[in-house]
Coordinates of C-alpha atoms in Angstrom, one line a residue:
M1081 CA -66.8 -74.0 50.6
K1082 CA -64.5 -71.5 48.9
M1083 CA -63.0 -72.8 45.5
T1084 CA -59.1 -73.2 45.3
V1085 CA -57.6 -71.2 42.3
D1086 CA -57.1 -74.7 40.3
Q1087 CA -60.9 -75.4 41.1
Y1088 CA -61.9 -72.2 39.7
W1089 CA -59.7 -72.5 36.3
N1090 CA -60.9 -75.9 35.8
R1091 CA -64.6 -74.7 36.2
W1092 CA -64.4 -72.0 33.8
E1093 CA -62.5 -74.0 31.3
D1094 CA -65.3 -76.7 31.4
L1095 CA -67.8 -74.3 30.7
M1096 CA -65.7 -72.7 27.8
N1097 CA -65.3 -76.1 26.4
R1098 CA -68.9 -76.6 26.0
E1099 CA -69.6 -75.7 22.3
E1100 CA -73.3 -75.3 22.8
A1101 CA -74.6 -72.0 24.2
S1102 CA -77.0 -72.7 26.9
F1103 CA -78.7 -70.9 29.9
D1104 CA -76.9 -73.2 32.2
K1105 CA -73.6 -72.5 30.8
W1106 CA -74.4 -68.8 30.9
E1107 CA -75.6 -69.1 34.8
G1108 CA -72.2 -71.4 35.6
L1109 CA -70.1 -68.2 34.3
E1110 CA -72.1 -65.9 36.0
D1111 CA -71.5 -67.7 39.2
L1112 CA -67.6 -67.3 38.5
L1113 CA -68.0 -63.7 37.6
F1114 CA -69.7 -63.2 41.1
I1115 CA -66.5 -65.0 42.8
A1116 CA -64.1 -63.1 41.0
Q1117 CA -65.7 -59.6 41.6
K1118 CA -65.8 -60.6 45.4
E1119 CA -62.2 -61.5 45.3
G1120 CA -61.4 -58.3 43.2
D1121 CA -59.5 -60.0 40.9
L1122 CA -59.8 -58.4 37.6
Y1123 CA -58.3 -61.1 35.4
K1124 CA -60.8 -63.6 36.3
E1125 CA -63.6 -60.9 35.9
F1126 CA -62.3 -60.4 32.3
C1127 CA -62.3 -64.3 31.5
C1128 CA -65.6 -64.7 32.8
R1129 CA -67.2 -61.6 31.0
F1130 CA -65.6 -62.8 27.7
G1131 CA -67.1 -66.1 28.4
I1132 CA -70.7 -64.5 28.9
I1133 CA -70.4 -62.7 25.9
S1134 CA -69.6 -65.6 23.7
T1135 CA -72.8 -67.1 25.2
V1136 CA -75.5 -64.7 25.4
N1137 CA -74.6 -63.7 21.6
Y1138 CA -75.8 -67.4 20.6
L1139 CA -78.9 -67.3 23.0
G1140 CA -80.5 -63.9 21.7
E1141 CA -79.5 -62.1 25.1
Y1142 CA -78.4 -59.2 22.9
E1143 CA -78.7 -56.5 25.5
E1144 CA -76.2 -58.4 27.8
L1145 CA -73.7 -57.9 25.4
F1146 CA -73.0 -54.2 25.7
D1147 CA -72.0 -53.5 29.5
H1148 CA -70.0 -56.9 29.1
F1149 CA -68.2 -55.7 26.0
E1150 CA -67.5 -52.2 27.2
W1151 CA -65.9 -53.6 30.5
C1152 CA -63.9 -56.1 28.8
S1153 CA -62.5 -53.7 26.0
G1154 CA -61.6 -51.0 28.7
F1155 CA -59.8 -53.6 30.4
F1156 CA -57.9 -54.9 27.4
F1157 CA -56.7 -51.5 26.4
D1158 CA -55.7 -50.7 29.8
N1159 CA -53.7 -54.1 30.1
E1160 CA -52.9 -54.9 26.4
E1161 CA -49.3 -55.6 27.0
N1162 CA -50.2 -58.5 29.0
L1163 CA -53.2 -59.4 27.0
E1164 CA -51.8 -60.1 23.7
D1165 CA -53.3 -63.5 23.2
W1166 CA -56.7 -62.3 23.5
V1167 CA -56.5 -59.7 20.5
E1168 CA -58.4 -61.6 17.8
D1169 CA -60.9 -62.7 20.5
L1170 CA -61.5 -59.0 21.2
L1171 CA -61.6 -58.3 17.6
W1172 CA -63.9 -61.1 16.5
M1173 CA -66.4 -59.6 19.1
Y1174 CA -66.4 -56.1 17.5
K1175 CA -68.2 -57.9 14.7
W1176 CA -71.0 -59.2 17.3
M1177 CA -71.4 -55.6 18.6
A1178 CA -71.5 -54.5 15.3
E1179 CA -74.4 -56.6 14.5
H1180 CA -76.6 -56.0 17.2
L1181 CA -76.4 -52.4 18.0
V1182 CA -77.7 -51.5 14.6
K1183 CA -81.0 -53.3 15.8
M1184 CA -81.7 -51.3 18.8
P1185 CA -83.2 -48.5 18.1
G1186 CA -82.5 -47.0 21.4
I1187 CA -78.7 -46.9 20.2
E1188 CA -78.2 -43.5 18.7
R1189 CA -76.9 -42.7 15.6
E1190 CA -73.9 -40.7 16.7
L1191 CA -73.0 -43.5 19.2
L1192 CA -73.2 -46.0 16.4
D1193 CA -71.0 -44.1 14.2
A1194 CA -68.6 -43.4 17.2
F1195 CA -68.7 -47.5 17.4
F1196 CA -67.8 -48.1 13.8
R1197 CA -65.1 -45.5 13.9
D1198 CA -63.6 -47.5 17.1
F1199 CA -64.1 -50.6 15.0
Q1200 CA -61.9 -49.6 12.2
E1201 CA -59.5 -47.7 13.8
T1202 CA -59.0 -51.1 16.4
Y1203 CA -58.6 -53.2 13.3
D1204 CA -56.1 -51.0 11.7
R1205 CA -54.2 -50.6 14.9
Y1206 CA -53.6 -54.4 15.2
G1207 CA -52.8 -54.6 11.2
Y1208 CA -55.7 -56.6 10.3
S1209 CA -57.7 -56.5 7.2
L1210 CA -60.9 -54.0 7.0
R1211 CA -62.8 -57.0 5.3
P1212 CA -65.1 -57.3 8.5
Y1213 CA -65.5 -53.6 9.0
Y1214 CA -66.6 -53.1 5.6
Q1215 CA -69.0 -56.2 5.7
H1216 CA -70.3 -54.8 8.5
Q1217 CA -71.2 -51.2 7.5
H1218 CA -72.9 -53.0 4.5
K1219 CA -75.0 -54.9 6.8
R1220 CA -75.7 -51.9 8.6
A1221 CA -76.7 -50.1 5.7
L1222 CA -79.0 -52.9 4.7
K1223 CA -80.8 -52.9 7.9
T1224 CA -81.3 -49.2 7.9
G1225 CA -82.5 -49.0 4.2
E1226 CA -79.4 -47.0 2.9
A1227 CA -78.9 -48.8 -0.5
G1228 CA -76.2 -46.4 -1.7
D1229 CA -74.0 -47.1 1.2
A1230 CA -75.0 -50.9 0.8
H1231 CA -73.3 -50.7 -2.5
D1232 CA -70.3 -48.7 -1.4
H1233 CA -69.4 -50.8 1.4
Y1234 CA -69.9 -54.3 -0.6
T1235 CA -67.6 -53.1 -3.0
K1236 CA -64.9 -52.3 -0.4
W1237 CA -65.9 -55.7 1.5
M1238 CA -65.2 -57.5 -1.8
A1239 CA -61.9 -55.9 -2.7
A1240 CA -60.6 -56.3 0.9
E1241 CA -58.2 -58.9 1.9
H1242 CA -59.0 -62.1 3.7
D1243 CA -57.7 -62.9 6.8
S1244 CA -58.0 -64.8 10.3
L1245 CA -61.2 -62.1 11.2
S1246 CA -62.8 -62.7 8.0
D1247 CA -66.2 -64.2 8.3
C1248 CA -66.2 -68.0 7.1
E1249 CA -67.0 -68.5 3.4
A1250 CA -70.4 -69.9 3.9
C1251 CA -71.3 -66.6 6.3
E1252 CA -70.0 -64.4 3.4
Y1253 CA -72.1 -66.1 0.7
Q1254 CA -75.0 -65.7 3.2
T1255 CA -74.4 -61.7 3.5
Q1256 CA -74.2 -61.6 -0.3
L1257 CA -77.4 -63.4 -0.8
E1258 CA -79.5 -61.4 1.1
Y1259 CA -77.8 -58.2 -0.5
F1260 CA -79.0 -59.4 -3.9
Y1261 CA -82.8 -60.3 -2.6
F1262 CA -82.6 -56.8 -1.2
T1263 CA -81.5 -55.2 -4.4
G1264 CA -84.0 -57.5 -6.6
E1265 CA -80.7 -59.1 -8.5
K1266 CA -82.0 -62.6 -8.4
E1267 CA -79.8 -63.8 -11.2
K1268 CA -76.9 -63.0 -9.0
A1269 CA -78.6 -64.6 -6.1
S1270 CA -79.1 -67.8 -8.0
P1271 CA -75.7 -69.5 -8.1
I1272 CA -74.9 -68.7 -4.2
E1273 CA -78.2 -70.4 -3.6
K1274 CA -77.5 -73.3 -5.2
L1275 CA -74.0 -73.2 -3.6
L1276 CA -75.3 -72.9 0.2
L1277 CA -78.2 -75.4 -0.4
S1278 CA -75.8 -78.0 -1.9
K1279 CA -74.0 -77.5 1.6
E1280 CA -71.0 -77.4 -0.5
V1281 CA -70.0 -74.6 1.9
S1282 CA -71.5 -74.7 5.5
C1283 CA -70.9 -73.5 9.2
G1284 CA -72.7 -73.7 12.5
E1285 CA -75.4 -71.3 11.0
I1286 CA -75.5 -71.7 7.4
P1287 CA -77.6 -73.2 5.7
H1288 CA -79.9 -72.8 8.8
L1289 CA -80.1 -69.3 7.8
T1290 CA -80.7 -69.7 4.1
Y1291 CA -83.9 -71.5 3.8
S1292 CA -86.0 -68.8 5.0
K1293 CA -84.5 -66.0 3.0
L1294 CA -85.7 -68.3 -0.4
L1295 CA -89.2 -68.4 0.6
L1296 CA -90.9 -65.4 -0.6
P1297 CA -88.6 -64.9 -3.7
Y1298 CA -89.5 -68.3 -4.7
Y1299 CA -93.2 -67.5 -4.2
E1300 CA -92.9 -64.5 -6.5
D1301 CA -91.3 -66.7 -9.1
G1302 CA -94.1 -69.3 -8.8
R1303 CA -91.7 -72.0 -7.5
V1304 CA -94.3 -72.5 -4.6
E1305 CA -93.6 -76.4 -4.3
E1306 CA -89.7 -75.9 -4.0
A1307 CA -90.5 -73.3 -1.4
R1308 CA -92.8 -75.5 0.7
R1309 CA -89.8 -78.2 0.9
Y1310 CA -87.3 -75.6 1.9
Q1311 CA -89.9 -74.3 4.3
S1312 CA -90.2 -77.7 6.1
E1313 CA -86.6 -78.3 5.6
G1314 CA -85.4 -74.9 6.7
Y1315 CA -87.8 -74.6 10.0
F1316 CA -86.1 -77.9 11.3
F1317 CA -83.2 -76.2 12.1
I1318 CA -84.6 -73.0 13.8
Y1319 CA -87.8 -74.5 15.4
D1320 CA -85.9 -74.8 19.0
K1321 CA -84.2 -71.1 18.8
P1322 CA -86.9 -68.6 19.6
H1323 CA -84.6 -65.8 19.1
Y1324 CA -84.7 -66.5 15.1
L1325 CA -87.3 -64.0 14.9
V1326 CA -86.3 -62.5 11.3
E1327 CA -86.2 -66.0 10.2
A1328 CA -89.1 -67.2 11.8
S1329 CA -91.2 -64.1 10.6
E1330 CA -89.9 -65.4 6.7
H1331 CA -91.5 -68.4 7.2
I1332 CA -94.7 -66.8 8.6
R1333 CA -95.3 -64.8 5.8
F1334 CA -94.6 -67.7 3.3
L1335 CA -97.3 -69.8 5.2
A1336 CA -99.5 -66.8 5.5
L1337 CA -99.8 -66.9 1.9
T1338 CA -99.9 -70.5 1.3
E1339 CA -101.1 -72.5 4.3
P1340 CA -102.0 -70.0 6.7
Q1341 CA -103.1 -72.4 9.5
K1342 CA -99.4 -73.9 9.6
G1343 CA -98.1 -70.4 10.3
I1344 CA -99.9 -70.3 13.9
K1345 CA -97.5 -73.1 15.2
V1346 CA -94.3 -70.8 14.2
L1347 CA -95.9 -68.1 15.7
E1348 CA -96.4 -69.9 19.0
R1349 CA -93.2 -71.1 19.2
H1350 CA -91.5 -67.5 19.0
I1351 CA -94.4 -65.2 20.6
E1352 CA -92.7 -65.5 24.0
Y1353 CA -89.4 -64.2 23.0
A1354 CA -90.7 -61.4 20.6
D1355 CA -93.0 -60.1 23.5
S1356 CA -89.9 -59.9 25.6
G1357 CA -88.6 -57.0 23.3
K1358 CA -84.8 -58.1 23.7
D1359 CA -84.6 -57.8 19.9
P1360 CA -86.5 -54.6 18.5
Y1361 CA -85.5 -55.4 14.9
G1362 CA -86.6 -59.0 15.1
M1363 CA -89.8 -57.8 17.0
F1364 CA -90.8 -55.6 14.1
Y1365 CA -90.4 -58.2 11.5
F1366 CA -92.3 -60.8 13.6
Y1367 CA -95.1 -58.7 14.7
M1368 CA -95.5 -57.3 11.2
S1369 CA -95.8 -61.0 9.4
C1370 CA -98.0 -62.0 12.3
I1371 CA -100.3 -59.0 11.2
V1372 CA -100.2 -60.4 7.7
L1373 CA -100.9 -64.2 9.0
H1374 CA -104.0 -62.8 11.1
R1375 CA -105.3 -61.2 7.6
K1376 CA -104.9 -64.3 5.5
L1377 CA -106.3 -66.5 8.3
I1378 CA -109.4 -64.5 8.3
E1379 CA -109.5 -64.4 4.3
A1380 CA -109.5 -68.1 4.3
G1381 CA -112.5 -68.3 6.7
H1382 CA -110.5 -69.3 9.6
R1383 CA -110.4 -67.8 13.3
P1384 CA -107.0 -66.6 13.8
G1385 CA -107.1 -67.5 18.1
F1386 CA -104.9 -64.3 18.4
A1387 CA -105.3 -60.7 18.5
V1388 CA -102.8 -58.2 16.5
D1389 CA -104.2 -55.0 17.7
V1390 CA -101.1 -54.3 20.3
M1391 CA -98.7 -56.1 17.8
S1392 CA -99.7 -53.1 15.2
E1393 CA -99.1 -50.3 17.8
V1394 CA -95.9 -51.9 18.8
A1395 CA -94.6 -52.3 15.3
E1396 CA -95.4 -48.8 14.2
E1397 CA -93.8 -47.4 17.7
I1398 CA -90.7 -49.6 16.6
A1399 CA -90.6 -48.3 13.1
A1400 CA -91.0 -44.7 14.0
D1401 CA -88.0 -45.2 16.6
F1402 CA -85.8 -46.5 13.8
D1403 CA -86.6 -44.1 11.2
E1404 CA -86.2 -41.3 13.7
R1405 CA -82.7 -42.8 14.4
N1406 CA -81.7 -43.3 10.9
G1407 CA -83.0 -40.2 9.5
N1408 CA -85.2 -41.7 6.8
D1409 CA -88.6 -43.3 6.3
F1410 CA -87.2 -47.0 5.6
F1411 CA -89.3 -49.0 8.0
E1412 CA -92.5 -46.8 7.4
G1413 CA -92.1 -48.4 3.7
E1414 CA -91.4 -51.8 5.4
M1415 CA -94.8 -51.4 6.8
E1416 CA -96.4 -50.4 3.8
R1417 CA -94.8 -53.6 1.8
F1418 CA -96.2 -55.7 4.7
Y1419 CA -99.8 -54.5 4.2
A1420 CA -99.4 -55.2 0.4
L1421 CA -98.9 -58.5 0.9

């Protein structure tokens, strides 16, 4: 039976009011999108695509973001005089795109540069602070191993004003924490660790993402018992989220160095998503951590129960693709770092 206009929008609002992203929510929005396209109603299509973007982003279906974002931004700029209420929603999604485009080695550097120019120009055009732009340029530099650029953008990020499109306090602290671990400035990381672990500042993803970042630094500093506690507490937050590949890989590496048999369960929970190839960046770190785990299991006299030949080949291919795109040898160096563990 054909939906009435009221039934359509009631269904859309019901789906959008569900705070948790789920495949059921995604499927419901896809059904509404199909109806909108069949009717040729572009505004309905716009609303459904927006809902799909926000849903798939939290499900780890990152490749689904790109076409929907391109369509929505095109429709928005063609009709912006009628879509003023959607400005902040659109600009917020630039941040999701910036986060995930960098993680796809098939996205050429020229396209990345063009996207970031558009990011900056759009925020300027609507009078918003460039704080999110500098933050994501900083995060891009961290993911591509450009330490100098990371420092420059960090400085500009810290100097820029906060506004409604800035990340929450907890997320900003998390990014700073990861930067100080990247640079080896553990004395700067320490007060941020304490703040995040105290849950004095928190959000829907923090401290979920904090725990895994502490494990190897604590291990290196001989704080193994503390790290064990954070590994146990932290994995609880992500065990049912298979797309948290980078975080899972950090748990696997720590367990490989301390209790390798426990690392197998982490591998098993995330391997299907890793094998799907939906997140090449996470896939690289996950496979390399599994390779470390495999070796440590053998050294401890255990049978790993899984093979790593294909993982090794794929990780090498991903590393080569990233380094070619980024114009450096950062991922080659990352492989050497893993093999040295």
